mmCIF file of C-alpha atoms in Angstrom:
data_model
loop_
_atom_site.group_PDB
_atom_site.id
_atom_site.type_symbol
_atom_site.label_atom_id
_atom_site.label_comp_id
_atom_site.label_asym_id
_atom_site.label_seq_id
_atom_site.Cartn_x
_atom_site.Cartn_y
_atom_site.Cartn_z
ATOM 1 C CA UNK A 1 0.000 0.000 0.000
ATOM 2 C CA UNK A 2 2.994 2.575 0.630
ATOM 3 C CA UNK A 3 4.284 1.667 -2.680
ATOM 4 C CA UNK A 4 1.167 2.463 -4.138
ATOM 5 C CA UNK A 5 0.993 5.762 -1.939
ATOM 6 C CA UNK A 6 4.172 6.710 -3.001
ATOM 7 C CA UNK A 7 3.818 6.308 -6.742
ATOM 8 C CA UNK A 8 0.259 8.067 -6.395
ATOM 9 C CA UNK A 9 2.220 11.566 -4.840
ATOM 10 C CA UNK A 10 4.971 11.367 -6.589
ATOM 11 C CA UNK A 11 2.943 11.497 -10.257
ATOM 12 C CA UNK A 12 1.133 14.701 -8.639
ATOM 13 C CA UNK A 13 3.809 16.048 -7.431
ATOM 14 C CA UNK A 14 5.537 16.005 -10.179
ATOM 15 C CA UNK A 15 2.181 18.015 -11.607
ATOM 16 C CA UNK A 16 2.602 20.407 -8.722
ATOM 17 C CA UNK A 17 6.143 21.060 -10.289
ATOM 18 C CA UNK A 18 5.304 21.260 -13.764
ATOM 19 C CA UNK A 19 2.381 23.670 -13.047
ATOM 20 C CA UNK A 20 4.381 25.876 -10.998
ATOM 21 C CA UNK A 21 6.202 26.910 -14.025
ATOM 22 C CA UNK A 22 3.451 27.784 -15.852
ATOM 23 C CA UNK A 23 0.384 29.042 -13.965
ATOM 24 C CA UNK A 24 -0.141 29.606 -10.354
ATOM 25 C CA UNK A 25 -3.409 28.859 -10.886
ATOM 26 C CA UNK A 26 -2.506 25.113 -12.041
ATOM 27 C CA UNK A 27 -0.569 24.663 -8.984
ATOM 28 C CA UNK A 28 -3.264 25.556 -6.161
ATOM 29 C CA UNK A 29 -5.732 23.118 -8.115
ATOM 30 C CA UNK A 30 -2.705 20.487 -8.035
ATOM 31 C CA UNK A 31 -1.505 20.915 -4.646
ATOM 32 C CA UNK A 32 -5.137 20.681 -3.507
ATOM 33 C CA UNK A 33 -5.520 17.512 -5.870
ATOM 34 C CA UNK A 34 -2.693 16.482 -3.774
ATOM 35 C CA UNK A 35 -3.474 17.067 -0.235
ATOM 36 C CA UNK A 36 -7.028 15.303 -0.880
ATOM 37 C CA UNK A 37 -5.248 12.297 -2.299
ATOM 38 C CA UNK A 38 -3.014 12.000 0.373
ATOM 39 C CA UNK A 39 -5.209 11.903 2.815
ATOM 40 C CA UNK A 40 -7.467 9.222 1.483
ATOM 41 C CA UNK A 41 -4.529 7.195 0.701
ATOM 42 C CA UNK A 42 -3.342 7.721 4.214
ATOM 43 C CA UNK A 43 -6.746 6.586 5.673
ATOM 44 C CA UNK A 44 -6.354 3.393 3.510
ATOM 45 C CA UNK A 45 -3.253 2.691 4.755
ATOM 46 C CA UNK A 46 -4.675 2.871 8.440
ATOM 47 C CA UNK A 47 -1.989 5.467 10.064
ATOM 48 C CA UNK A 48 -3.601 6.728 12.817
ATOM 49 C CA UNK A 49 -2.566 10.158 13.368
ATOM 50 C CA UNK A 50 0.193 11.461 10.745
ATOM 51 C CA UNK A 51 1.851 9.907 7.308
ATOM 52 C CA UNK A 52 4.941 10.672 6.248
ATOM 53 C CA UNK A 53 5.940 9.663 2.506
ATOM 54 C CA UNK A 54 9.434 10.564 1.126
ATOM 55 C CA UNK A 55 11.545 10.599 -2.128
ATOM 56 C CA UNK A 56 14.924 11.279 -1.930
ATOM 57 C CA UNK A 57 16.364 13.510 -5.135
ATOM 58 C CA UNK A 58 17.795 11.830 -7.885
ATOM 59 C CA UNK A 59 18.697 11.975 -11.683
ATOM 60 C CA UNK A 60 18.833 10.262 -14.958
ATOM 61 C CA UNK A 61 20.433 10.619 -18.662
ATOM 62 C CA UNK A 62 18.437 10.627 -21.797
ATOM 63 C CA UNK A 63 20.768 10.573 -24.558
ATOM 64 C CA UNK A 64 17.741 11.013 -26.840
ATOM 65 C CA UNK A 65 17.637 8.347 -29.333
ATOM 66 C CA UNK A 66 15.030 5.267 -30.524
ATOM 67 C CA UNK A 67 17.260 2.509 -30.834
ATOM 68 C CA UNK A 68 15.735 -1.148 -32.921
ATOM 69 C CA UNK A 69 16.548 -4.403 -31.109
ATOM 70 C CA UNK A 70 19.743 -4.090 -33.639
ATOM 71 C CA UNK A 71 20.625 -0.771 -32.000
ATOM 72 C CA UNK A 72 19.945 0.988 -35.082
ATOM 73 C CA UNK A 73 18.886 4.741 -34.864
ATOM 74 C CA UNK A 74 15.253 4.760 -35.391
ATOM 75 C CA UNK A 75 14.571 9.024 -34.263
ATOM 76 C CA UNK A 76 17.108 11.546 -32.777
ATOM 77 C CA UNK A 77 15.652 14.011 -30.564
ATOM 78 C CA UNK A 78 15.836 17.569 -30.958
ATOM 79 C CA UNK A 79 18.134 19.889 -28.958
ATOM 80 C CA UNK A 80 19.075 16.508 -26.993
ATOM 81 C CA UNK A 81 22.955 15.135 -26.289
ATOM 82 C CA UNK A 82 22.337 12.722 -29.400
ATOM 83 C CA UNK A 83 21.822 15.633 -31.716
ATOM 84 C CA UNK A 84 24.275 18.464 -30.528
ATOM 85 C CA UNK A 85 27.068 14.919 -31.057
ATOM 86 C CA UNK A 86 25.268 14.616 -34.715
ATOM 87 C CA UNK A 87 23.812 11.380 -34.322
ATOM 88 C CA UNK A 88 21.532 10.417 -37.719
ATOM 89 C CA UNK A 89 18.907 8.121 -38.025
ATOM 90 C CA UNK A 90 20.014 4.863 -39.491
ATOM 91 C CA UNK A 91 23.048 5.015 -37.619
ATOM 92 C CA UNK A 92 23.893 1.832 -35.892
ATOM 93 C CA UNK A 93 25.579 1.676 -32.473
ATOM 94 C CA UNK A 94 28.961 -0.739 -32.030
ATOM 95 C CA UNK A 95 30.255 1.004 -29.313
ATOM 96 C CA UNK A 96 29.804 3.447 -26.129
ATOM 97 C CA UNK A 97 33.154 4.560 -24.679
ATOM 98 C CA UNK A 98 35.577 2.018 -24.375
ATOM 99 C CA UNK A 99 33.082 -0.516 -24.384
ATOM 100 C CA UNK A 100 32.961 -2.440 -27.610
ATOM 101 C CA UNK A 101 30.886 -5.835 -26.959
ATOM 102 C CA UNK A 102 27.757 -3.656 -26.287
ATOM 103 C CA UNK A 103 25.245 -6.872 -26.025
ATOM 104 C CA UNK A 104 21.092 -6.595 -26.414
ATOM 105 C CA UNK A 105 19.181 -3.328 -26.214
ATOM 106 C CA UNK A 106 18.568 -3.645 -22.745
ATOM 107 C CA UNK A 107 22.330 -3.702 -21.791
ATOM 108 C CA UNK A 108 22.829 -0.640 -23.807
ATOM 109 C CA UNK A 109 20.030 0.978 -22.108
ATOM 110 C CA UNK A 110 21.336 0.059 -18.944
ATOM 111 C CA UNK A 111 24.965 1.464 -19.654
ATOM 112 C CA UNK A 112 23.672 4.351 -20.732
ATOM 113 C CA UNK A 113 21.468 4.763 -17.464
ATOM 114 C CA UNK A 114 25.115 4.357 -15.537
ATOM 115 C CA UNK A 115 26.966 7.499 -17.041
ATOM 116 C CA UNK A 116 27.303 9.948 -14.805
ATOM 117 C CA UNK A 117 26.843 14.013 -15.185
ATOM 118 C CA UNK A 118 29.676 15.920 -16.972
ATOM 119 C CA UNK A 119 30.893 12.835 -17.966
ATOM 120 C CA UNK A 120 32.984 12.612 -21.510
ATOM 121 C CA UNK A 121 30.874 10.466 -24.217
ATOM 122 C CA UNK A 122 32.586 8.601 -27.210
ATOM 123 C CA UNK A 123 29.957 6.812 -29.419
ATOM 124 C CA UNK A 124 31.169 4.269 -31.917
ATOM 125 C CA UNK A 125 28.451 4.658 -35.364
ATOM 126 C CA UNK A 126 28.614 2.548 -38.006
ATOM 127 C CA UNK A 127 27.358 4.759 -41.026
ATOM 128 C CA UNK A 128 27.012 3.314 -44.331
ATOM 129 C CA UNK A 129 30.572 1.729 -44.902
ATOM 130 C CA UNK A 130 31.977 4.014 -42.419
ATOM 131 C CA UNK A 131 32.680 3.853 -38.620
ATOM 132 C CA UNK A 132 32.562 6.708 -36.916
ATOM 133 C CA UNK A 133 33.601 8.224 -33.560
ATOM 134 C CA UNK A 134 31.395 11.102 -32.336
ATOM 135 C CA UNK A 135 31.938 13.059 -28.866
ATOM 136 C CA UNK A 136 29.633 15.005 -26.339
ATOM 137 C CA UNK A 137 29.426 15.244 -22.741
ATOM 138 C CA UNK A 138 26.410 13.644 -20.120
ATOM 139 C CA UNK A 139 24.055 15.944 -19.134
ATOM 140 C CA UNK A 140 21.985 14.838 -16.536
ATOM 141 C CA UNK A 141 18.121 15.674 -16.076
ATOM 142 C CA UNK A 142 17.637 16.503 -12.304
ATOM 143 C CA UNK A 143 14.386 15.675 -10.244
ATOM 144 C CA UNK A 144 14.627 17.453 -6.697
ATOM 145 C CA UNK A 145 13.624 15.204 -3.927
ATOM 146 C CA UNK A 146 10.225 15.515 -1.825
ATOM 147 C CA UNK A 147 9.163 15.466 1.544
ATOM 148 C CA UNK A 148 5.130 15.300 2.736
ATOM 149 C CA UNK A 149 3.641 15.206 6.328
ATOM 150 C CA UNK A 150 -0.125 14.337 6.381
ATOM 151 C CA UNK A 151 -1.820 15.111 9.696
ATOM 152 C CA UNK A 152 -5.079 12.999 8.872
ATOM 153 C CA UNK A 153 -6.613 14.330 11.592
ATOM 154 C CA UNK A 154 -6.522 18.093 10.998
ATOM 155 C CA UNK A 155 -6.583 17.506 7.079
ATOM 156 C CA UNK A 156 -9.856 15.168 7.505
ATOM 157 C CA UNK A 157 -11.941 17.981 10.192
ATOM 158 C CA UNK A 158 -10.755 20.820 6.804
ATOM 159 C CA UNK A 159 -12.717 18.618 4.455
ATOM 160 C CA UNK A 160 -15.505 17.607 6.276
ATOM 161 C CA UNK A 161 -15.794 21.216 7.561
ATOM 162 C CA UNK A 162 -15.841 22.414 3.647
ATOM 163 C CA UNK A 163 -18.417 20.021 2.522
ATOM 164 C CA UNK A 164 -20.429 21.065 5.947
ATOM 165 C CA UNK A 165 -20.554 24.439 4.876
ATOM 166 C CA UNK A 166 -22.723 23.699 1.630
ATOM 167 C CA UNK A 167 -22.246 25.725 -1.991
ATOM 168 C CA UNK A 168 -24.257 27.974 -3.921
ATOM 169 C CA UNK A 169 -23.649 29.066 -7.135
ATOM 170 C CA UNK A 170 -23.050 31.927 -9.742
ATOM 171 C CA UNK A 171 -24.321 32.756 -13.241
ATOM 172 C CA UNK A 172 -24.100 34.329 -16.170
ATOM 173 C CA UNK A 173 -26.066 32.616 -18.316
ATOM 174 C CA UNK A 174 -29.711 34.015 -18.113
ATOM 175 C CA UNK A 175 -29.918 37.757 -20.024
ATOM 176 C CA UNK A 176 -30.311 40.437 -17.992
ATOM 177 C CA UNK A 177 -33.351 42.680 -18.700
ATOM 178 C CA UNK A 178 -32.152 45.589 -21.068
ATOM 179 C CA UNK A 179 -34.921 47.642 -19.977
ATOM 180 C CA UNK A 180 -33.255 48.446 -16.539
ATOM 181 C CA UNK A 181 -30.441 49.314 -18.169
ATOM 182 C CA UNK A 182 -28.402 45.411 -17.525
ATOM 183 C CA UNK A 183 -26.728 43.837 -19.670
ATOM 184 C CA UNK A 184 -24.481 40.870 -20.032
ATOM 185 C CA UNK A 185 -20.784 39.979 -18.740
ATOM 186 C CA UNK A 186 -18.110 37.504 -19.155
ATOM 187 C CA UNK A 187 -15.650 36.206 -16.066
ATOM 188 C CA UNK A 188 -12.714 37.169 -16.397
ATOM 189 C CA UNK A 189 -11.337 35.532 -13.112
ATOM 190 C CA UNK A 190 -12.876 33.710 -9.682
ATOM 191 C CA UNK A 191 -10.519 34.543 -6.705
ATOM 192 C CA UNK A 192 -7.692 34.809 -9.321
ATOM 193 C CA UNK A 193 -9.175 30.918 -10.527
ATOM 194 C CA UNK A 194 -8.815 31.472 -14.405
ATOM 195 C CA UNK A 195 -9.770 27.838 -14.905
ATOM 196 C CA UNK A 196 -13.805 27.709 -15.229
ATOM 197 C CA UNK A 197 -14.623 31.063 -17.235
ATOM 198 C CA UNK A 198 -15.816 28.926 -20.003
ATOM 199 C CA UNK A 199 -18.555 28.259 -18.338
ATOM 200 C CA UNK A 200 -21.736 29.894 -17.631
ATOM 201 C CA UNK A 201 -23.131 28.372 -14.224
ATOM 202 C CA UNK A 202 -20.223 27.701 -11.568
ATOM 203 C CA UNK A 203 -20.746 25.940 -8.453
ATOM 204 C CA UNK A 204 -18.477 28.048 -5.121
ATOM 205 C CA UNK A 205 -18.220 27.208 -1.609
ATOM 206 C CA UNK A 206 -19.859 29.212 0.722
ATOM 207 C CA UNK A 207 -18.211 32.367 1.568
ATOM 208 C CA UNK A 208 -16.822 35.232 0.518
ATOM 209 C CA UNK A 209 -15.649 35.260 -3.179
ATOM 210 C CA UNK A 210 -14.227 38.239 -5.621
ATOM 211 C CA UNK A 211 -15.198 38.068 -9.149
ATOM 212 C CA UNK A 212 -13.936 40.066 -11.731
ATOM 213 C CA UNK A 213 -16.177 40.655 -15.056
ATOM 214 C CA UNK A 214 -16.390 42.246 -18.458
ATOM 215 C CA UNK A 215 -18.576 44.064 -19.362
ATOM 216 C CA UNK A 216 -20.635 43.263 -22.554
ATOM 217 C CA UNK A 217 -22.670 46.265 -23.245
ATOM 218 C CA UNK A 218 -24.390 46.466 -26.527
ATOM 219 C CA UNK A 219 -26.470 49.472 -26.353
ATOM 220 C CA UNK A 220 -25.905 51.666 -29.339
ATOM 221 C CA UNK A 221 -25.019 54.672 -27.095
ATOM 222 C CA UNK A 222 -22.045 53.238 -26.206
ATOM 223 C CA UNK A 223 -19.040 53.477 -28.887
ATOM 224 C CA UNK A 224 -15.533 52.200 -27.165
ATOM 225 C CA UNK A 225 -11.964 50.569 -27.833
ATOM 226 C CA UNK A 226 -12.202 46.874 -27.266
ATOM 227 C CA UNK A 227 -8.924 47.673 -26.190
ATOM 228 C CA UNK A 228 -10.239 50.286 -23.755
ATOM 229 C CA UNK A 229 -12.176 47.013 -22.181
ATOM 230 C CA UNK A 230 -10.982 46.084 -18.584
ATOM 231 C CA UNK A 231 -12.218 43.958 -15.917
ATOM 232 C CA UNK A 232 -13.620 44.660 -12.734
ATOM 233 C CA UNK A 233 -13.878 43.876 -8.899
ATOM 234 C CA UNK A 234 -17.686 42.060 -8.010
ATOM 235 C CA UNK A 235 -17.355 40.650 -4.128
ATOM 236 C CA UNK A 236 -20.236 38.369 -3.315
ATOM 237 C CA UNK A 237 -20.434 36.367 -0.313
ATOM 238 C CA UNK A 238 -22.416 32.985 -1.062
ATOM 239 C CA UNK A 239 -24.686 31.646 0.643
ATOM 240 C CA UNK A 240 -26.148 27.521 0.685
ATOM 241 C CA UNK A 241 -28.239 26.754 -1.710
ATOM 242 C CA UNK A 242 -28.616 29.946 -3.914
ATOM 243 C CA UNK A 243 -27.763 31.405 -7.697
ATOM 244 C CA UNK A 244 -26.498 34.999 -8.069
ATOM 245 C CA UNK A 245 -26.869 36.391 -11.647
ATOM 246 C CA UNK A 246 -24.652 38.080 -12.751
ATOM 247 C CA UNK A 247 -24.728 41.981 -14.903
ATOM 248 C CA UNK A 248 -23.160 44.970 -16.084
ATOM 249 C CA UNK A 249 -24.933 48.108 -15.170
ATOM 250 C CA UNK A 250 -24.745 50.739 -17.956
ATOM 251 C CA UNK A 251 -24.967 54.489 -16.953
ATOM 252 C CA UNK A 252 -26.332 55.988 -20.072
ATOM 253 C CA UNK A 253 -25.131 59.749 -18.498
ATOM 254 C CA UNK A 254 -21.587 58.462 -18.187
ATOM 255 C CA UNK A 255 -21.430 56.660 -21.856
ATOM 256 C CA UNK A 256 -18.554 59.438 -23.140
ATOM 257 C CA UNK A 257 -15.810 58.155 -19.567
ATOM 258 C CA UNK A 258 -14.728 55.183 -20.903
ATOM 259 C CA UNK A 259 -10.899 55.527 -19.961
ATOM 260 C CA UNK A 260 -12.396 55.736 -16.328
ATOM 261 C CA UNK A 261 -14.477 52.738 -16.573
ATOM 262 C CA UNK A 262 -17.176 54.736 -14.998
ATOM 263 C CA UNK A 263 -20.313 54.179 -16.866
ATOM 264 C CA UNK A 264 -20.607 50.796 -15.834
ATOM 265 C CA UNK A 265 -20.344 48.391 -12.871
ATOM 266 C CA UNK A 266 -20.749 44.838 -12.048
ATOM 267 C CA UNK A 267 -23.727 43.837 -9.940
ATOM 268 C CA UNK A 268 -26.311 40.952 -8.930
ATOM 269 C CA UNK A 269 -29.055 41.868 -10.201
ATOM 270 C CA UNK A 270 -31.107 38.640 -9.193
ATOM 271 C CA UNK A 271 -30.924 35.948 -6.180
ATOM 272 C CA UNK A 272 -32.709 32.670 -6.524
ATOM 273 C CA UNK A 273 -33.227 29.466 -5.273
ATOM 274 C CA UNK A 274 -31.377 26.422 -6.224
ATOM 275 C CA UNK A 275 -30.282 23.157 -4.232
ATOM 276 C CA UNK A 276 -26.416 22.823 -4.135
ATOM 277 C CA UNK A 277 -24.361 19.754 -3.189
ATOM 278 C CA UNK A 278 -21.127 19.371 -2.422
ATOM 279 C CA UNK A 279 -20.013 16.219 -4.549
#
């Protein structure tokens, strides 16, 4: 079971990492993908009060070829080792190093799995009617080592205390009455959440929550930039079991202070009912 607890945090993990790099967003979701996992794997496992699960840091060397059960070059990857030493496909490999009686595929693999960072390479390449003797140097692909403490007891009270709490909802899917001077928006963010403004109805927990919206104002009074278009600030605090739709407010009087943003604002302009669970 810790094997299998182990594998499970290290592939999200491993997310967490990836998403860091490229949206913050990403890596909330995954760390709280994470934490959730953890904990039921911990339960599963029966520890009683705290899990600890560990990998230590370690590294590995892609030379980046496809090698045939003949150890022919089948691909060469770009920008990898194998390239910048001008490997080709259809090369064959007959030696690595010093080593000349390479054996099957899985030997090479396992030789090359051996080499060391910085280390010199020499690759023997039979090409055509030629042998050839091409250089480069290992470079190593790092993955840092991990640490995580699970205290099921505290982690298990936050989740059932979250699914206690209930969820309502928000939407911008039913038009606004133009009459009162409403009119639609799109999301442009949920608490800085990016991830779900493709949709129209989105489920929250209960609580406060800040929204930010565009306006989409079609009245023909109105003449602006869409590059003049920014978002703004809507703070709604949810409550069980309820829909707030969503509008833009147009003030016909301030239709010529667009730089200012002024002749509009977000707002709820309705509340209804509507059962909300949890799962």
């Amino acid at each position: 079971m810790k094997k299998l607890m182990s594998g499970l945090l290290l592939c999200l993990l491993s997310f967490i990492a990836t998403a860091a790099s490229a949206d913050v967003t990403q890596e909330q979701q995954a760390r709280e993908l994470a934490r959730a996992a953890a904990v039921a794997a911990a339960k599963a496992d029966g520890a009683a009060t705290r899990t600890v699960l560990q990998e230590p840091a370690r590294s590995y060397f892609e030379w980046g070829v496809i090698l045939s059960p003949q150890l022919q070059v089948m691909s060469v990857k770009p920008g990898s080792v194998a390239a910048s030493m001008e490997v080709q496909v259809g090369d064959i490999l007959v030696g690595i190093n010093s080593e000349r009686n390479l054996g099957s595929l899985t030997e090479v693999l396992a030789h090359l799995a051996e080499l060391e960072h910085g280390q010199p390479l020499q690759v023997s390449l039979q090409r055509g009617d030629q042998e050839l003797a091409v250089t480069g140097t290992v470079t190593a692909t790092v993955v840092p080592g991990w640490r995580l403490e699970i205290d099921n007891e505290l982690e298990s009270e936050l989740l059932t205390t979250e699914n206690l709490a209930g969820c309502g909802r928000i939407s911008i899917f039913q038009h606004p009455p133009e009459s009162r001077e409403l009119f639609p928006v799109s999301l442009a963010d949920i608490d800085g959440d990016t991830s779900q403004n493709h949709r129209s109805i989105i489920k929250l927990p209960v609580g406060e929550h800040t929204i930010h919206l565009y306006e989409q104002i079609s009245s023909t009074e109105l003449r602006r930039s869409r590059s003049l278009k920014v978002d703004k600030p809507l703070t709604i605090t949810i409550e069980a079991n309820k829909q707030y739709h969503l509008a833009a407010e147009f003030f016909p009087r301030k239709r010529f202070e667009r730089s200012s943003q002024d002749y509009w604002q977000p707002v709820v302009w309705k509340v209804t009912e509507r059962q909300c669970d949890t799962d």
